[in-house]
Amino acid sequence: MWQRVQTLYSFIATALTVSMLFSLKAVVPDGNGGFAETIKYSEYIPYLVLLLIISLLNILALTAFRFRVFQMRTAVLSALVTLCLQVWIAVDYFTTSGALVFRFTAIFPLLALICNLLAARGIASDIMVAESVNHLRKSRKNRK
């Protein structure tokens, strides 16, 4: 399971989204160089729901290595939901006033999206290899 590169991509995507559950989204600076308020992703219910859905989809994609088609579809679905989350964070970034300072975790969904797409591509190539090997076995049996 862990020797496949798509499993590592799925793990990285899972780690990024799970880490967002516990990290800061933005801070409100005060005049003294400190922070007046911190805002976590888990404090806003829609972000929390999206992060939980993405994390569950990533865990499913990570553990469903025996069912390649299901694993690929789950990785693609996770990538789509992650894209929605990233767009939402970008809209929040561009519509808020200068009072909020977003943390570097705002790009985690983009990194997870890339990892999910790379994992889906690796799973699709594994499916193609398995089908071609199966096709070669069948053609060899038919020759005998």
mmCIF file of C-alpha atoms in Angstrom, residues 6-144:
data_model
loop_
_atom_site.group_PDB
_atom_site.id
_atom_site.type_symbol
_atom_site.label_atom_id
_atom_site.label_comp_id
_atom_site.label_asym_id
_atom_site.label_seq_id
_atom_site.Cartn_x
_atom_site.Cartn_y
_atom_site.Cartn_z
ATOM 1 C CA GLN A 6 -0.535 7.811 -5.144
ATOM 2 C CA THR A 7 -0.871 6.576 -1.564
ATOM 3 C CA LEU A 8 1.714 9.112 -0.468
ATOM 4 C CA TYR A 9 -0.125 11.853 -2.351
ATOM 5 C CA SER A 10 -3.377 10.853 -0.654
ATOM 6 C CA PHE A 11 -1.645 10.862 2.725
ATOM 7 C CA ILE A 12 -0.207 14.344 2.146
ATOM 8 C CA ALA A 13 -3.653 15.637 1.114
ATOM 9 C CA THR A 14 -5.198 14.033 4.198
ATOM 10 C CA ALA A 15 -2.537 15.511 6.485
ATOM 11 C CA LEU A 16 -3.027 18.980 5.017
ATOM 12 C CA THR A 17 -6.803 18.977 5.433
ATOM 13 C CA VAL A 18 -6.722 17.465 8.925
ATOM 14 C CA SER A 19 -4.135 20.033 9.992
ATOM 15 C CA MET A 20 -6.498 22.787 8.851
ATOM 16 C CA LEU A 21 -9.024 21.613 11.439
ATOM 17 C CA PHE A 22 -6.635 22.716 14.184
ATOM 18 C CA SER A 23 -4.965 25.734 12.592
ATOM 19 C CA LEU A 24 -5.661 29.429 12.335
ATOM 20 C CA LYS A 25 -7.392 30.961 9.342
ATOM 21 C CA ALA A 26 -6.604 34.588 10.069
ATOM 22 C CA VAL A 27 -5.652 36.991 12.808
ATOM 23 C CA VAL A 28 -6.767 40.523 13.608
ATOM 24 C CA PRO A 29 -3.719 42.596 14.504
ATOM 25 C CA ASP A 30 -3.894 45.226 17.203
ATOM 26 C CA GLY A 31 -1.922 48.464 17.218
ATOM 27 C CA ASN A 32 0.910 47.123 19.411
ATOM 28 C CA GLY A 33 2.187 44.443 17.034
ATOM 29 C CA GLY A 34 0.224 41.645 18.682
ATOM 30 C CA PHE A 35 -3.000 39.952 17.799
ATOM 31 C CA ALA A 36 -6.355 41.176 19.066
ATOM 32 C CA GLU A 37 -8.240 38.127 17.825
ATOM 33 C CA THR A 38 -7.498 34.803 16.160
ATOM 34 C CA ILE A 39 -9.917 33.006 13.846
ATOM 35 C CA LYS A 40 -9.776 29.231 13.369
ATOM 36 C CA TYR A 41 -11.254 27.252 10.498
ATOM 37 C CA SER A 42 -13.176 25.102 12.968
ATOM 38 C CA GLU A 43 -14.979 28.121 14.446
ATOM 39 C CA TYR A 44 -16.968 28.709 11.263
ATOM 40 C CA ILE A 45 -19.415 25.817 10.794
ATOM 41 C CA PRO A 46 -19.441 25.691 6.945
ATOM 42 C CA TYR A 47 -15.628 25.508 6.890
ATOM 43 C CA LEU A 48 -15.738 22.813 9.543
ATOM 44 C CA VAL A 49 -18.269 20.756 7.577
ATOM 45 C CA LEU A 50 -16.278 21.070 4.354
ATOM 46 C CA LEU A 51 -13.033 20.147 6.088
ATOM 47 C CA LEU A 52 -14.630 17.102 7.701
ATOM 48 C CA ILE A 53 -16.088 15.964 4.364
ATOM 49 C CA ILE A 54 -12.754 16.431 2.605
ATOM 50 C CA SER A 55 -10.903 14.616 5.391
ATOM 51 C CA LEU A 56 -13.319 11.675 5.269
ATOM 52 C CA LEU A 57 -13.055 11.473 1.477
ATOM 53 C CA ASN A 58 -9.268 11.550 1.699
ATOM 54 C CA ILE A 59 -9.261 8.822 4.345
ATOM 55 C CA LEU A 60 -11.547 6.723 2.144
ATOM 56 C CA ALA A 61 -9.235 7.247 -0.823
ATOM 57 C CA LEU A 62 -6.263 6.367 1.344
ATOM 58 C CA THR A 63 -7.721 3.123 2.679
ATOM 59 C CA ALA A 64 -9.589 1.853 -0.398
ATOM 60 C CA PHE A 65 -6.451 0.718 -2.206
ATOM 61 C CA ARG A 66 -7.990 -2.652 -3.115
ATOM 62 C CA PHE A 67 -10.818 -1.005 -5.041
ATOM 63 C CA ARG A 68 -8.969 1.184 -7.514
ATOM 64 C CA VAL A 69 -11.958 2.651 -9.353
ATOM 65 C CA PHE A 70 -13.632 3.635 -6.073
ATOM 66 C CA GLN A 71 -10.335 5.050 -4.832
ATOM 67 C CA MET A 72 -9.898 7.145 -7.977
ATOM 68 C CA ARG A 73 -13.460 8.473 -7.880
ATOM 69 C CA THR A 74 -13.116 9.331 -4.210
ATOM 70 C CA ALA A 75 -9.855 11.184 -4.867
ATOM 71 C CA VAL A 76 -11.450 13.163 -7.704
ATOM 72 C CA LEU A 77 -14.512 13.988 -5.586
ATOM 73 C CA SER A 78 -12.239 15.105 -2.772
ATOM 74 C CA ALA A 79 -10.343 17.301 -5.235
ATOM 75 C CA LEU A 80 -13.586 18.929 -6.378
ATOM 76 C CA VAL A 81 -14.757 19.657 -2.837
ATOM 77 C CA THR A 82 -11.274 20.936 -1.986
ATOM 78 C CA LEU A 83 -11.456 23.275 -4.982
ATOM 79 C CA CYS A 84 -14.758 24.620 -3.645
ATOM 80 C CA LEU A 85 -13.141 25.239 -0.252
ATOM 81 C CA GLN A 86 -10.181 27.007 -1.845
ATOM 82 C CA VAL A 87 -12.478 29.232 -3.910
ATOM 83 C CA TRP A 88 -14.456 30.089 -0.784
ATOM 84 C CA ILE A 89 -11.274 31.005 1.103
ATOM 85 C CA ALA A 90 -10.161 33.141 -1.863
ATOM 86 C CA VAL A 91 -13.506 34.948 -1.907
ATOM 87 C CA ASP A 92 -13.180 35.583 1.830
ATOM 88 C CA TYR A 93 -9.663 36.877 1.281
ATOM 89 C CA PHE A 94 -10.632 39.326 -1.442
ATOM 90 C CA THR A 95 -13.880 40.534 0.164
ATOM 91 C CA THR A 96 -12.628 41.191 3.688
ATOM 92 C CA SER A 97 -11.211 44.516 4.648
ATOM 93 C CA GLY A 98 -7.564 44.964 5.528
ATOM 94 C CA ALA A 99 -8.305 44.189 9.165
ATOM 95 C CA LEU A 100 -7.723 40.434 8.699
ATOM 96 C CA VAL A 101 -4.326 38.912 8.068
ATOM 97 C CA PHE A 102 -4.702 35.436 6.568
ATOM 98 C CA ARG A 103 -2.254 32.742 7.628
ATOM 99 C CA PHE A 104 -0.229 30.516 5.291
ATOM 100 C CA THR A 105 -2.748 27.722 5.882
ATOM 101 C CA ALA A 106 -5.044 29.444 3.370
ATOM 102 C CA ILE A 107 -3.101 27.710 0.566
ATOM 103 C CA PHE A 108 -3.347 24.225 2.117
ATOM 104 C CA PRO A 109 -6.484 23.372 0.096
ATOM 105 C CA LEU A 110 -4.634 24.246 -3.108
ATOM 106 C CA LEU A 111 -1.767 21.932 -2.153
ATOM 107 C CA ALA A 112 -4.237 19.194 -1.179
ATOM 108 C CA LEU A 113 -6.039 19.676 -4.502
ATOM 109 C CA ILE A 114 -2.804 19.159 -6.411
ATOM 110 C CA CYS A 115 -1.980 16.063 -4.338
ATOM 111 C CA ASN A 116 -5.473 14.620 -4.898
ATOM 112 C CA LEU A 117 -5.229 15.137 -8.651
ATOM 113 C CA LEU A 118 -1.784 13.538 -8.756
ATOM 114 C CA ALA A 119 -3.112 10.612 -6.719
ATOM 115 C CA ALA A 120 -6.071 10.189 -9.089
ATOM 116 C CA ARG A 121 -3.710 10.225 -12.060
ATOM 117 C CA GLY A 122 -1.517 7.564 -10.447
ATOM 118 C CA ILE A 123 -4.537 5.414 -9.629
ATOM 119 C CA ALA A 124 -5.798 5.757 -13.207
ATOM 120 C CA SER A 125 -2.437 4.608 -14.536
ATOM 121 C CA ASP A 126 -2.556 1.607 -12.180
ATOM 122 C CA ILE A 127 -6.028 0.758 -13.488
ATOM 123 C CA MET A 128 -4.739 0.915 -17.054
ATOM 124 C CA VAL A 129 -1.776 -1.334 -16.251
ATOM 125 C CA ALA A 130 -4.017 -3.872 -14.507
ATOM 126 C CA GLU A 131 -6.435 -3.902 -17.457
ATOM 127 C CA SER A 132 -3.635 -4.336 -19.994
ATOM 128 C CA VAL A 133 -2.118 -7.197 -18.019
ATOM 129 C CA ASN A 134 -5.552 -8.812 -17.760
ATOM 130 C CA HIS A 135 -6.034 -8.357 -21.508
ATOM 131 C CA LEU A 136 -2.647 -9.990 -22.204
ATOM 132 C CA ARG A 137 -3.515 -12.946 -19.983
ATOM 133 C CA LYS A 138 -6.798 -13.487 -21.796
ATOM 134 C CA SER A 139 -5.176 -13.289 -25.219
ATOM 135 C CA ARG A 140 -2.488 -15.759 -24.163
ATOM 136 C CA LYS A 141 -5.122 -18.213 -22.927
ATOM 137 C CA ASN A 142 -7.005 -17.934 -26.214
ATOM 138 C CA ARG A 143 -3.865 -18.822 -28.236
ATOM 139 C CA LYS A 144 -3.341 -22.115 -26.444
#
